[in-house]
CSV table of C-alpha atoms in Angstrom, one decimal:
chain,number,residue,atom,x,y,z
W,1,MET,CA,-30.0,61.8,-6.8
W,2,ARG,CA,-31.2,58.5,-8.2
W,3,GLU,CA,-30.1,58.3,-11.8
W,4,THR,CA,-32.3,57.2,-14.7
W,5,ILE,CA,-31.7,57.2,-18.5
W,6,CYS,CA,-33.3,60.7,-18.5
W,7,THR,CA,-31.4,62.2,-15.6
W,8,ILE,CA,-27.9,60.9,-16.5
W,9,PRO,CA,-27.1,63.7,-19.0
W,10,ILE,CA,-28.6,66.3,-16.6
W,11,ASN,CA,-26.3,65.1,-13.8
W,12,ASP,CA,-23.4,65.2,-16.2
W,13,VAL,CA,-23.9,68.9,-17.1
W,14,PHE,CA,-24.8,70.0,-13.6
W,15,GLY,CA,-22.0,68.1,-11.9
W,16,PRO,CA,-19.0,70.4,-12.6
W,17,LYS,CA,-20.6,73.5,-10.9
W,18,GLU,CA,-18.5,75.7,-13.2
W,19,GLY,CA,-19.9,78.2,-15.6
W,20,CYS,CA,-23.4,78.0,-16.9
W,21,PRO,CA,-24.9,74.4,-16.8
W,22,ILE,CA,-27.4,75.2,-19.6
W,23,CYS,CA,-24.4,76.3,-21.8
W,24,ARG,CA,-22.9,72.9,-21.1
W,25,LEU,CA,-26.2,71.2,-22.0
W,26,ARG,CA,-26.4,73.1,-25.3
W,27,ASP,CA,-22.7,72.3,-26.1
W,28,MET,CA,-23.3,68.6,-25.5
W,29,LEU,CA,-26.4,68.5,-27.7
W,30,GLU,CA,-24.5,70.6,-30.4
W,31,ARG,CA,-21.6,68.2,-30.4
W,32,ASN,CA,-23.9,65.2,-30.6
W,33,TYR,CA,-26.0,66.5,-33.5
W,34,VAL,CA,-23.0,67.6,-35.5
W,35,GLU,CA,-21.5,64.1,-35.1
W,36,TYR,CA,-24.9,62.6,-35.9
W,37,ILE,CA,-25.4,64.6,-39.2
W,38,THR,CA,-21.8,64.0,-40.4
W,39,GLY,CA,-22.1,60.3,-39.6
W,40,ALA,CA,-24.4,57.5,-40.8
W,41,ALA,CA,-27.5,59.7,-40.5
W,42,MET,CA,-26.5,61.7,-43.6
W,43,MET,CA,-27.3,58.7,-45.7
W,44,GLU,CA,-30.8,58.3,-44.4
W,45,PRO,CA,-33.3,59.6,-47.0
W,46,ASP,CA,-35.6,61.3,-44.6
W,47,VAL,CA,-32.7,63.1,-42.9
W,48,ARG,CA,-31.3,64.3,-46.3
W,49,VAL,CA,-34.7,65.6,-47.3
W,50,GLU,CA,-34.7,67.7,-44.1
W,51,THR,CA,-31.1,68.9,-44.5
W,52,ASN,CA,-31.7,69.8,-48.1
W,53,ARG,CA,-34.7,71.9,-47.1
W,54,LYS,CA,-33.3,73.6,-44.1
W,55,GLY,CA,-29.5,73.8,-44.6
W,56,PHE,CA,-27.3,74.9,-41.7
W,57,CYS,CA,-26.3,78.1,-40.0
W,58,ARG,CA,-22.8,79.5,-40.3
W,59,SER,CA,-21.6,78.3,-36.9
W,60,HIS,CA,-22.9,74.7,-37.5
W,61,PHE,CA,-21.5,74.6,-41.0
W,62,GLU,CA,-18.2,75.6,-39.4
W,63,MET,CA,-18.4,72.9,-36.8
W,64,MET,CA,-19.3,70.3,-39.4
W,65,VAL,CA,-16.3,71.3,-41.6
W,66,GLN,CA,-14.0,71.3,-38.6
W,67,SER,CA,-15.1,67.7,-37.9
W,68,GLY,CA,-12.7,66.7,-40.7
W,69,LYS,CA,-15.3,64.6,-42.5
W,70,ARG,CA,-14.7,66.2,-45.9
W,71,LEU,CA,-16.6,63.7,-48.1
W,72,GLN,CA,-19.7,63.7,-45.8
W,73,ASN,CA,-19.8,67.5,-45.8
W,74,ALA,CA,-19.4,67.6,-49.6
W,75,LEU,CA,-22.3,65.1,-50.1
W,76,LEU,CA,-24.6,67.2,-47.8
W,77,LEU,CA,-23.6,70.3,-49.7
W,78,GLN,CA,-24.1,68.7,-53.1
W,79,THR,CA,-27.8,67.9,-52.6
W,80,HIS,CA,-28.5,71.1,-50.6
W,81,LEU,CA,-27.1,73.2,-53.5
W,82,GLU,CA,-29.1,71.2,-56.0
W,83,GLN,CA,-32.2,71.9,-54.0
W,84,ILE,CA,-31.5,75.7,-53.9
W,85,ALA,CA,-30.9,75.7,-57.7
W,86,LYS,CA,-34.1,73.8,-58.3
W,87,ASP,CA,-36.5,75.7,-56.0
W,88,TYR,CA,-35.0,79.2,-55.8
W,89,LEU,CA,-32.6,80.0,-58.7
W,90,PRO,CA,-33.7,77.9,-61.7
W,91,GLY,CA,-31.8,78.9,-64.9
W,92,ALA,CA,-32.1,82.3,-66.5
W,93,PRO,CA,-35.0,84.2,-64.9
W,94,LYS,CA,-37.8,85.7,-66.9
W,95,GLY,CA,-39.9,88.7,-66.1
W,96,LYS,CA,-40.1,90.4,-62.7
W,97,PRO,CA,-38.6,89.0,-59.5
W,98,ASP,CA,-40.8,86.6,-57.6
W,99,LYS,CA,-41.5,88.2,-54.2
W,100,LYS,CA,-42.7,84.9,-52.7
W,101,GLN,CA,-39.7,83.1,-54.0
W,102,LEU,CA,-37.4,85.7,-52.5
W,103,ALA,CA,-39.2,85.5,-49.2
W,104,ALA,CA,-38.8,81.7,-49.2
W,105,LEU,CA,-35.1,82.1,-50.0
W,106,SER,CA,-34.7,84.6,-47.1
W,107,GLU,CA,-36.4,82.1,-44.8
W,108,LEU,CA,-34.1,79.3,-46.0
W,109,GLN,CA,-31.1,81.4,-44.8
W,110,SER,CA,-32.5,81.6,-41.3
W,111,THR,CA,-33.1,77.9,-40.8
W,112,CYS,CA,-30.7,75.2,-39.6
W,113,PHE,CA,-31.1,71.5,-39.2
W,114,VAL,CA,-28.8,71.4,-36.1
W,115,CYS,CA,-30.3,74.4,-34.5
W,116,ASP,CA,-33.8,72.9,-34.7
W,117,LYS,CA,-32.5,69.6,-33.3
W,118,ILE,CA,-30.8,71.4,-30.4
W,119,ASP,CA,-34.1,73.3,-29.6
W,120,TRP,CA,-36.0,70.0,-29.6
W,121,GLY,CA,-33.4,68.4,-27.3
W,122,MET,CA,-33.2,71.4,-25.0
W,123,ALA,CA,-37.0,71.4,-24.6
W,124,HIS,CA,-37.0,67.7,-23.5
W,125,MET,CA,-33.9,68.2,-21.2
W,126,PHE,CA,-35.6,71.1,-19.5
W,127,GLU,CA,-38.6,68.9,-18.7
W,128,THR,CA,-36.2,66.6,-16.9
W,129,VAL,CA,-34.6,69.6,-15.1
W,130,PHE,CA,-38.0,70.8,-13.9
W,131,HIS,CA,-39.1,67.3,-12.8
W,132,SER,CA,-35.9,66.8,-10.9
W,133,PHE,CA,-36.1,70.2,-9.2
W,134,GLU,CA,-39.7,69.5,-8.1
W,135,ASN,CA,-39.1,65.9,-6.9
W,136,ASP,CA,-35.5,65.6,-5.8
W,137,GLU,CA,-34.1,67.6,-2.9
W,138,ALA,CA,-30.5,66.7,-3.8
W,139,PHE,CA,-31.0,68.1,-7.3
W,140,ARG,CA,-32.5,71.3,-5.9
W,141,ALA,CA,-29.3,71.7,-3.9
W,142,LEU,CA,-27.1,70.9,-6.9
W,143,PHE,CA,-29.0,73.4,-9.0
W,144,SER,CA,-28.5,76.2,-6.5
W,145,GLN,CA,-24.8,75.4,-6.2
W,146,GLN,CA,-24.1,76.3,-9.9
W,147,GLU,CA,-21.7,79.2,-10.5
W,148,TYR,CA,-24.2,81.1,-12.6
W,149,ILE,CA,-26.8,80.8,-15.4
W,150,CYS,CA,-26.0,83.1,-18.4
W,151,LEU,CA,-28.6,85.7,-19.5
W,152,PRO,CA,-29.9,84.0,-22.6
W,153,HIS,CA,-30.3,80.6,-20.9
W,154,TYR,CA,-31.9,82.2,-17.8
W,155,THR,CA,-34.5,83.7,-20.2
W,156,GLN,CA,-35.0,80.5,-22.1
W,157,LEU,CA,-35.2,78.4,-18.9
W,158,MET,CA,-37.7,80.7,-17.2
W,159,GLN,CA,-39.9,80.9,-20.3
W,160,ALA,CA,-39.9,77.1,-20.5
W,161,ALA,CA,-40.6,76.8,-16.7
W,162,MET,CA,-43.7,78.9,-17.2
W,163,GLY,CA,-44.9,76.9,-20.2
W,164,LYS,CA,-47.2,73.9,-20.6
W,165,ASN,CA,-44.5,71.3,-19.7
W,166,GLY,CA,-42.8,73.6,-17.1
W,167,VAL,CA,-42.7,73.8,-13.3
W,168,SER,CA,-45.9,73.4,-11.4
W,169,SER,CA,-47.5,76.6,-10.0
W,170,LYS,CA,-46.7,75.4,-6.5
W,171,LYS,CA,-42.9,75.1,-7.2
W,172,LEU,CA,-42.5,77.8,-9.7
W,173,PRO,CA,-41.7,80.6,-7.2
W,174,ASP,CA,-38.9,78.4,-5.7
W,175,PHE,CA,-37.5,77.6,-9.1
W,176,HIS,CA,-37.7,81.3,-10.1
W,177,ARG,CA,-35.9,82.3,-6.9
W,178,ALA,CA,-33.1,79.8,-7.4
W,179,ALA,CA,-32.6,80.6,-11.1
W,180,ALA,CA,-32.8,84.4,-10.6
W,181,ALA,CA,-30.2,84.1,-7.7
W,182,LEU,CA,-27.8,82.4,-10.1
W,183,ALA,CA,-28.2,84.9,-12.9
W,184,GLY,CA,-28.7,88.0,-10.8
W,185,GLY,CA,-25.9,87.2,-8.3
W,186,TYR,CA,-23.4,86.7,-11.1
W,187,LEU,CA,-24.6,89.9,-12.9
W,188,LYS,CA,-23.8,91.8,-9.7
W,189,THR,CA,-20.4,90.3,-9.5
W,190,LEU,CA,-19.7,91.0,-13.2
W,191,GLY,CA,-20.8,94.6,-12.7
W,192,GLU,CA,-18.4,95.1,-9.9
W,193,ASP,CA,-15.5,93.4,-11.8
W,194,VAL,CA,-16.1,95.5,-14.9
W,195,SER,CA,-16.3,98.7,-12.9
W,196,HIS,CA,-13.1,97.8,-11.1
W,197,PHE,CA,-11.4,97.0,-14.5
W,198,CYS,CA,-12.4,100.5,-15.7
W,199,SER,CA,-11.2,102.2,-12.5
W,200,MET,CA,-7.7,100.6,-12.9
W,201,TYR,CA,-7.1,102.9,-15.9
W,202,ASP,CA,-7.4,105.9,-13.7
W,203,TYR,CA,-3.9,107.2,-12.9
W,204,ARG,CA,-4.8,107.1,-9.2
W,205,SER,CA,-5.0,103.3,-9.4
W,206,ARG,CA,-1.5,102.9,-10.8
W,207,GLY,CA,0.2,99.9,-9.2
W,208,GLY,CA,-3.1,98.8,-7.6
W,209,ASP,CA,-4.7,95.3,-7.3
W,210,TRP,CA,-6.7,94.2,-10.4
W,211,LYS,CA,-8.4,91.6,-8.2
W,212,ASN,CA,-10.7,89.5,-10.4
W,213,SER,CA,-11.2,92.1,-13.1
W,214,LYS,CA,-8.5,91.2,-15.7
W,215,ASP,CA,-10.9,88.9,-17.6
W,216,ALA,CA,-14.1,90.8,-16.7
W,217,ILE,CA,-14.7,91.8,-20.4
W,218,GLU,CA,-14.6,88.2,-21.7
W,219,ARG,CA,-16.7,86.9,-18.8
W,220,ALA,CA,-19.3,89.6,-19.3
W,221,VAL,CA,-19.6,88.8,-23.0
W,222,THR,CA,-19.9,85.1,-22.2
W,223,PHE,CA,-22.7,85.9,-19.7
W,224,LEU,CA,-24.5,88.2,-22.1
W,225,THR,CA,-24.3,85.9,-25.2
W,226,GLY,CA,-24.1,82.3,-23.8
W,227,ARG,CA,-21.0,81.7,-25.9
W,228,LYS,CA,-17.6,81.3,-24.2
W,229,MET,CA,-15.2,84.0,-25.1
W,230,GLU,CA,-11.5,83.3,-24.5
W,231,SER,CA,-9.5,85.8,-22.6
W,232,SER,CA,-7.2,88.0,-24.6
W,233,ASP,CA,-3.9,89.6,-23.5
W,234,SER,CA,-4.2,93.3,-22.8
């Protein structure tokens, strides 16, 4: 596959052929945007206006804190808290609660600067995936060789494929077939592994072969949520 500045990151995430490539794409964007917002970007006025207005979700707050950049996080929090105090909780309230203000406060708690950037990045990366699938035979083969596509990303990918900047009507059936095979094939495997795991607790299976079922629970949760769950001892 001929590489361009657009296809290089796609080749990077599809190269390993292990796990869900769209999860790897999301993880790459997530790391990049957390590094971006805790770096020099936090001092850009237009960025700070946006972070003050949107804030961050719990998981991205956690990633930002774990980056170890304490001062940068404190500065972001300082102005975000000031914005909340100014717009939503100013001083001692008078009279009845303001329903519009509470609705706005509720909306604030469902927004995240990093999530929005990831969504934007994913939409543009999907366009490259679709273009490569339509025009590059080597990428079509690479796409089909992936281990699986998790359920949330299969849904997201197919919705985007059917959208305005998605796959052409001529190639959409081929793309759907390839993506569904990756998600559906792994779903069948997971179902078998989870069922075998359950059967191993039957006294008649005592001393039997667990096959590939020991981490079936963790793999099933990862497939269903799009977030890697580490195996636990049982």
